[in-house]
Amino acid sequence: MAQSSAREKTYTIDDIYSLPERERAELIDGQIYYMAPPNTVHQRILSFLHLEIGNYIRANKGTCEVFPAPFAVFPFSDDSKYLEPDISVICDTDKLNEQGCNGAPDWIIEIVSPGSRSMDYYTKLSLYRSAGVKEYWIVDPMKQVVLVYDMEHAAAPAIYSFTDQINVNTYPDLCISFSDISELLNI
């Protein structure tokens, strides 16, 4: 007697696009990963970083663009992966279209939530590295640390606390003060 095995459904980008409005998910190799709504701490950090980066780019007449989530990133040429990084900085505007970014952003920031910990620290790190992201920050509010990966130069990750000032590799004269975030969060 033949034994049947249950097959897991393989999802596509069409399944992502057909999700109900306001439901957020990412697609990685045929699997959908649903995203919980962000909490207030997450949103305060996201807003602070988005403003710091955006204001810097505008003040310096930079050519890069910064996009907060939700913003679609297709890091590879196929559509087997659909991600929504918390912050994406794209310097090659030819990668941008109405759907989002086709190819690797130059700099990505993920803000860790309780449900995204292994995704941000492991799965996305590997995906971003293989896609060609040059700089990847993991901001962890619970641990009050920031891991900075300079993937362009294959450097070991640097670990900072929420009291440090962090120099940005993408913009060497931009320094983001995480002590300002600490004040914002009252920690």
PDB file of C-alpha atoms in Angstrom:
ATOM      1  CA  MET A   1       0.000   0.000   0.000  1.00  0.00           C
ATOM      2  CA  ALA A   2       1.421   3.353  -1.045  1.00  0.00           C
ATOM      3  CA  GLN A   3       1.903   5.907   1.662  1.00  0.00           C
ATOM      4  CA  SER A   4       0.787   9.424   0.812  1.00  0.00           C
ATOM      5  CA  SER A   5       2.549  12.403   2.211  1.00  0.00           C
ATOM      6  CA  ALA A   6       0.942  15.715   2.909  1.00  0.00           C
ATOM      7  CA  ARG A   7       2.328  18.371   0.592  1.00  0.00           C
ATOM      8  CA  GLU A   8       2.825  21.862   1.827  1.00  0.00           C
ATOM      9  CA  LYS A   9       1.319  24.486  -0.424  1.00  0.00           C
ATOM     10  CA  THR A  10       3.789  26.557  -2.374  1.00  0.00           C
ATOM     11  CA  TYR A  11       2.813  30.217  -2.436  1.00  0.00           C
ATOM     12  CA  THR A  12       3.599  32.815  -5.072  1.00  0.00           C
ATOM     13  CA  ILE A  13       3.692  36.573  -5.335  1.00  0.00           C
ATOM     14  CA  ASP A  14       0.053  36.439  -6.486  1.00  0.00           C
ATOM     15  CA  ASP A  15      -0.863  35.063  -3.052  1.00  0.00           C
ATOM     16  CA  ILE A  16       0.886  38.035  -1.415  1.00  0.00           C
ATOM     17  CA  TYR A  17      -0.981  40.482  -3.645  1.00  0.00           C
ATOM     18  CA  SER A  18      -4.302  38.805  -2.904  1.00  0.00           C
ATOM     19  CA  LEU A  19      -3.977  39.133   0.884  1.00  0.00           C
ATOM     20  CA  PRO A  20      -6.631  41.293   2.519  1.00  0.00           C
ATOM     21  CA  GLU A  21      -5.735  44.952   2.806  1.00  0.00           C
ATOM     22  CA  ARG A  22      -3.734  45.701   5.968  1.00  0.00           C
ATOM     23  CA  GLU A  23      -2.526  42.101   6.273  1.00  0.00           C
ATOM     24  CA  ARG A  24       1.239  42.071   5.883  1.00  0.00           C
ATOM     25  CA  ALA A  25       3.387  39.106   4.984  1.00  0.00           C
ATOM     26  CA  GLU A  26       6.651  38.238   3.320  1.00  0.00           C
ATOM     27  CA  LEU A  27       7.338  35.491   0.780  1.00  0.00           C
ATOM     28  CA  ILE A  28      10.494  33.395   0.961  1.00  0.00           C
ATOM     29  CA  ASP A  29      10.934  30.391  -1.308  1.00  0.00           C
ATOM     30  CA  GLY A  30       7.247  29.603  -1.634  1.00  0.00           C
ATOM     31  CA  GLN A  31       6.369  30.104   2.036  1.00  0.00           C
ATOM     32  CA  ILE A  32       4.385  32.993   3.456  1.00  0.00           C
ATOM     33  CA  TYR A  33       5.525  34.543   6.731  1.00  0.00           C
ATOM     34  CA  TYR A  34       2.827  36.711   8.286  1.00  0.00           C
ATOM     35  CA  MET A  35       3.886  39.838  10.111  1.00  0.00           C
ATOM     36  CA  ALA A  36       2.310  41.044  13.344  1.00  0.00           C
ATOM     37  CA  PRO A  37       1.406  44.724  13.565  1.00  0.00           C
ATOM     38  CA  PRO A  38       4.316  46.713  14.988  1.00  0.00           C
ATOM     39  CA  ASN A  39       4.116  48.063  18.521  1.00  0.00           C
ATOM     40  CA  THR A  40       4.621  51.668  19.592  1.00  0.00           C
ATOM     41  CA  VAL A  41       8.331  51.272  20.466  1.00  0.00           C
ATOM     42  CA  HIS A  42       8.974  49.764  17.048  1.00  0.00           C
ATOM     43  CA  GLN A  43       7.175  52.632  15.324  1.00  0.00           C
ATOM     44  CA  ARG A  44       8.978  55.307  17.351  1.00  0.00           C
ATOM     45  CA  ILE A  45      12.346  53.843  16.364  1.00  0.00           C
ATOM     46  CA  LEU A  46      11.257  53.484  12.733  1.00  0.00           C
ATOM     47  CA  SER A  47      10.017  57.087  12.604  1.00  0.00           C
ATOM     48  CA  PHE A  48      13.185  58.432  14.227  1.00  0.00           C
ATOM     49  CA  LEU A  49      15.523  56.557  11.861  1.00  0.00           C
ATOM     50  CA  HIS A  50      13.452  57.356   8.781  1.00  0.00           C
ATOM     51  CA  LEU A  51      13.496  61.062   9.609  1.00  0.00           C
ATOM     52  CA  GLU A  52      17.233  61.105  10.454  1.00  0.00           C
ATOM     53  CA  ILE A  53      18.163  59.386   7.191  1.00  0.00           C
ATOM     54  CA  GLY A  54      15.664  61.293   5.044  1.00  0.00           C
ATOM     55  CA  ASN A  55      16.669  64.672   6.464  1.00  0.00           C
ATOM     56  CA  TYR A  56      20.341  63.865   5.913  1.00  0.00           C
ATOM     57  CA  ILE A  57      19.748  62.864   2.284  1.00  0.00           C
ATOM     58  CA  ARG A  58      17.681  65.991   1.597  1.00  0.00           C
ATOM     59  CA  ALA A  59      20.105  68.374   3.343  1.00  0.00           C
ATOM     60  CA  ASN A  60      23.018  66.932   1.361  1.00  0.00           C
ATOM     61  CA  LYS A  61      21.103  66.745  -1.923  1.00  0.00           C
ATOM     62  CA  GLY A  62      21.742  62.997  -1.993  1.00  0.00           C
ATOM     63  CA  THR A  63      20.527  60.775  -4.780  1.00  0.00           C
ATOM     64  CA  CYS A  64      19.490  57.856  -2.569  1.00  0.00           C
ATOM     65  CA  GLU A  65      15.904  57.424  -1.420  1.00  0.00           C
ATOM     66  CA  VAL A  66      14.702  56.088   1.935  1.00  0.00           C
ATOM     67  CA  PHE A  67      11.483  54.065   2.271  1.00  0.00           C
ATOM     68  CA  PRO A  68       9.852  52.920   5.520  1.00  0.00           C
ATOM     69  CA  ALA A  69       7.740  49.759   5.688  1.00  0.00           C
ATOM     70  CA  PRO A  70       5.498  48.750   4.178  1.00  0.00           C
ATOM     71  CA  PHE A  71       7.629  48.875   1.031  1.00  0.00           C
ATOM     72  CA  ALA A  72       8.136  45.893  -1.280  1.00  0.00           C
ATOM     73  CA  VAL A  73      11.633  44.623  -1.954  1.00  0.00           C
ATOM     74  CA  PHE A  74      12.273  41.881  -4.504  1.00  0.00           C
ATOM     75  CA  PRO A  75      15.949  41.202  -3.691  1.00  0.00           C
ATOM     76  CA  PHE A  76      16.518  38.747  -6.549  1.00  0.00           C
ATOM     77  CA  SER A  77      15.602  38.794 -10.229  1.00  0.00           C
ATOM     78  CA  ASP A  78      12.794  36.284  -9.737  1.00  0.00           C
ATOM     79  CA  ASP A  79       9.764  36.879  -7.551  1.00  0.00           C
ATOM     80  CA  SER A  80      10.374  33.964  -5.161  1.00  0.00           C
ATOM     81  CA  LYS A  81      11.199  36.434  -2.418  1.00  0.00           C
ATOM     82  CA  TYR A  82       9.098  39.409  -1.389  1.00  0.00           C
ATOM     83  CA  LEU A  83      10.284  41.281   1.699  1.00  0.00           C
ATOM     84  CA  GLU A  84       9.198  44.399   3.554  1.00  0.00           C
ATOM     85  CA  PRO A  85      12.237  45.697   5.455  1.00  0.00           C
ATOM     86  CA  ASP A  86      11.507  48.280   8.119  1.00  0.00           C
ATOM     87  CA  ILE A  87      13.747  50.779   6.300  1.00  0.00           C
ATOM     88  CA  SER A  88      15.232  50.496   2.817  1.00  0.00           C
ATOM     89  CA  VAL A  89      17.746  52.941   1.357  1.00  0.00           C
ATOM     90  CA  ILE A  90      18.116  52.653  -2.417  1.00  0.00           C
ATOM     91  CA  CYS A  91      20.818  54.593  -4.248  1.00  0.00           C
ATOM     92  CA  ASP A  92      20.282  53.103  -7.721  1.00  0.00           C
ATOM     93  CA  THR A  93      16.886  54.570  -8.608  1.00  0.00           C
ATOM     94  CA  ASP A  94      16.723  52.351 -11.714  1.00  0.00           C
ATOM     95  CA  LYS A  95      15.777  49.575  -9.262  1.00  0.00           C
ATOM     96  CA  LEU A  96      12.574  51.424  -8.333  1.00  0.00           C
ATOM     97  CA  ASN A  97       9.181  50.995  -9.981  1.00  0.00           C
ATOM     98  CA  GLU A  98       5.551  51.221  -8.893  1.00  0.00           C
ATOM     99  CA  GLN A  99       5.766  47.836  -7.098  1.00  0.00           C
ATOM    100  CA  GLY A 100       8.836  48.747  -5.038  1.00  0.00           C
ATOM    101  CA  CYS A 101      12.526  47.846  -5.349  1.00  0.00           C
ATOM    102  CA  ASN A 102      13.735  45.220  -7.826  1.00  0.00           C
ATOM    103  CA  GLY A 103      17.155  44.199  -6.577  1.00  0.00           C
ATOM    104  CA  ALA A 104      19.068  44.739  -3.383  1.00  0.00           C
ATOM    105  CA  PRO A 105      18.743  48.039  -1.538  1.00  0.00           C
ATOM    106  CA  ASP A 106      22.071  49.542  -0.500  1.00  0.00           C
ATOM    107  CA  TRP A 107      21.153  49.717   3.180  1.00  0.00           C
ATOM    108  CA  ILE A 108      18.453  47.891   5.119  1.00  0.00           C
ATOM    109  CA  ILE A 109      17.392  48.334   8.733  1.00  0.00           C
ATOM    110  CA  GLU A 110      15.242  45.776  10.530  1.00  0.00           C
ATOM    111  CA  ILE A 111      13.777  46.549  13.949  1.00  0.00           C
ATOM    112  CA  VAL A 112      13.390  43.333  15.907  1.00  0.00           C
ATOM    113  CA  SER A 113       9.968  42.420  17.266  1.00  0.00           C
ATOM    114  CA  PRO A 114       9.347  39.413  19.509  1.00  0.00           C
ATOM    115  CA  GLY A 115       7.940  37.455  16.565  1.00  0.00           C
ATOM    116  CA  SER A 116      10.653  38.461  14.074  1.00  0.00           C
ATOM    117  CA  ARG A 117      13.791  37.653  16.067  1.00  0.00           C
ATOM    118  CA  SER A 118      15.051  34.579  14.164  1.00  0.00           C
ATOM    119  CA  MET A 119      13.868  35.995  10.843  1.00  0.00           C
ATOM    120  CA  ASP A 120      15.842  39.237  11.313  1.00  0.00           C
ATOM    121  CA  TYR A 121      18.957  37.698  12.870  1.00  0.00           C
ATOM    122  CA  TYR A 122      19.315  34.662  10.613  1.00  0.00           C
ATOM    123  CA  THR A 123      17.002  34.290   7.614  1.00  0.00           C
ATOM    124  CA  LYS A 124      17.079  37.885   6.419  1.00  0.00           C
ATOM    125  CA  LEU A 125      20.774  38.319   7.195  1.00  0.00           C
ATOM    126  CA  SER A 126      21.539  35.431   4.852  1.00  0.00           C
ATOM    127  CA  LEU A 127      19.115  36.632   2.171  1.00  0.00           C
ATOM    128  CA  TYR A 128      20.364  40.215   2.260  1.00  0.00           C
ATOM    129  CA  ARG A 129      23.986  39.117   2.140  1.00  0.00           C
ATOM    130  CA  SER A 130      23.427  36.846  -0.886  1.00  0.00           C
ATOM    131  CA  ALA A 131      21.316  39.505  -2.642  1.00  0.00           C
ATOM    132  CA  GLY A 132      24.105  42.095  -2.427  1.00  0.00           C
ATOM    133  CA  VAL A 133      22.843  44.458   0.289  1.00  0.00           C
ATOM    134  CA  LYS A 134      25.860  46.545   1.281  1.00  0.00           C
ATOM    135  CA  GLU A 135      24.835  47.503   4.823  1.00  0.00           C
ATOM    136  CA  TYR A 136      22.399  45.792   7.192  1.00  0.00           C
ATOM    137  CA  TRP A 137      21.412  47.009  10.655  1.00  0.00           C
ATOM    138  CA  ILE A 138      19.517  44.932  13.190  1.00  0.00           C
ATOM    139  CA  VAL A 139      18.013  47.202  15.842  1.00  0.00           C
ATOM    140  CA  ASP A 140      16.926  45.190  18.875  1.00  0.00           C
ATOM    141  CA  PRO A 141      14.870  47.298  21.334  1.00  0.00           C
ATOM    142  CA  MET A 142      14.547  44.490  23.898  1.00  0.00           C
ATOM    143  CA  LYS A 143      18.326  44.007  24.124  1.00  0.00           C
ATOM    144  CA  GLN A 144      18.982  47.710  23.408  1.00  0.00           C
ATOM    145  CA  VAL A 145      21.654  46.813  20.861  1.00  0.00           C
ATOM    146  CA  VAL A 146      22.308  47.535  17.200  1.00  0.00           C
ATOM    147  CA  LEU A 147      24.248  45.096  15.037  1.00  0.00           C
ATOM    148  CA  VAL A 148      25.827  46.721  11.995  1.00  0.00           C
ATOM    149  CA  TYR A 149      26.883  44.492   9.121  1.00  0.00           C
ATOM    150  CA  ASP A 150      29.182  46.121   6.568  1.00  0.00           C
ATOM    151  CA  MET A 151      28.624  43.445   3.932  1.00  0.00           C
ATOM    152  CA  GLU A 152      30.210  45.487   1.163  1.00  0.00           C
ATOM    153  CA  HIS A 153      33.595  45.097   2.859  1.00  0.00           C
ATOM    154  CA  ALA A 154      32.886  41.669   4.404  1.00  0.00           C
ATOM    155  CA  ALA A 155      33.654  43.108   7.833  1.00  0.00           C
ATOM    156  CA  ALA A 156      32.717  41.399  11.072  1.00  0.00           C
ATOM    157  CA  PRO A 157      29.521  42.828  12.548  1.00  0.00           C
ATOM    158  CA  ALA A 158      29.905  45.736  14.936  1.00  0.00           C
ATOM    159  CA  ILE A 159      27.767  45.760  18.078  1.00  0.00           C
ATOM    160  CA  TYR A 160      26.527  49.028  19.553  1.00  0.00           C
ATOM    161  CA  SER A 161      24.301  49.919  22.498  1.00  0.00           C
ATOM    162  CA  PHE A 162      21.440  52.382  22.591  1.00  0.00           C
ATOM    163  CA  THR A 163      23.837  54.918  24.134  1.00  0.00           C
ATOM    164  CA  ASP A 164      26.237  54.957  21.166  1.00  0.00           C
ATOM    165  CA  GLN A 165      26.608  57.071  18.074  1.00  0.00           C
ATOM    166  CA  ILE A 166      26.816  54.931  14.959  1.00  0.00           C
ATOM    167  CA  ASN A 167      28.582  55.946  11.772  1.00  0.00           C
ATOM    168  CA  VAL A 168      26.775  54.920   8.613  1.00  0.00           C
ATOM    169  CA  ASN A 169      28.842  53.085   6.012  1.00  0.00           C
ATOM    170  CA  THR A 170      26.549  54.167   3.164  1.00  0.00           C
ATOM    171  CA  TYR A 171      27.084  57.825   4.157  1.00  0.00           C
ATOM    172  CA  PRO A 172      30.418  58.093   6.015  1.00  0.00           C
ATOM    173  CA  ASP A 173      29.641  61.581   7.338  1.00  0.00           C
ATOM    174  CA  LEU A 174      26.242  60.541   8.756  1.00  0.00           C
ATOM    175  CA  CYS A 175      26.281  59.559  12.411  1.00  0.00           C
ATOM    176  CA  ILE A 176      23.085  58.461  14.143  1.00  0.00           C
ATOM    177  CA  SER A 177      22.873  59.012  17.884  1.00  0.00           C
ATOM    178  CA  PHE A 178      21.037  56.149  19.520  1.00  0.00           C
ATOM    179  CA  SER A 179      21.079  58.035  22.813  1.00  0.00           C
ATOM    180  CA  ASP A 180      18.444  60.252  21.161  1.00  0.00           C
ATOM    181  CA  ILE A 181      16.335  57.138  20.614  1.00  0.00           C
ATOM    182  CA  SER A 182      16.846  56.143  24.250  1.00  0.00           C
ATOM    183  CA  GLU A 183      15.524  59.534  25.323  1.00  0.00           C
ATOM    184  CA  LEU A 184      12.590  59.163  22.954  1.00  0.00           C
ATOM    185  CA  LEU A 185      11.767  55.772  24.470  1.00  0.00           C
ATOM    186  CA  ASN A 186      12.522  56.850  28.077  1.00  0.00           C
ATOM    187  CA  ILE A 187      15.019  54.034  28.609  1.00  0.00           C
TER     188      ILE A 187
END
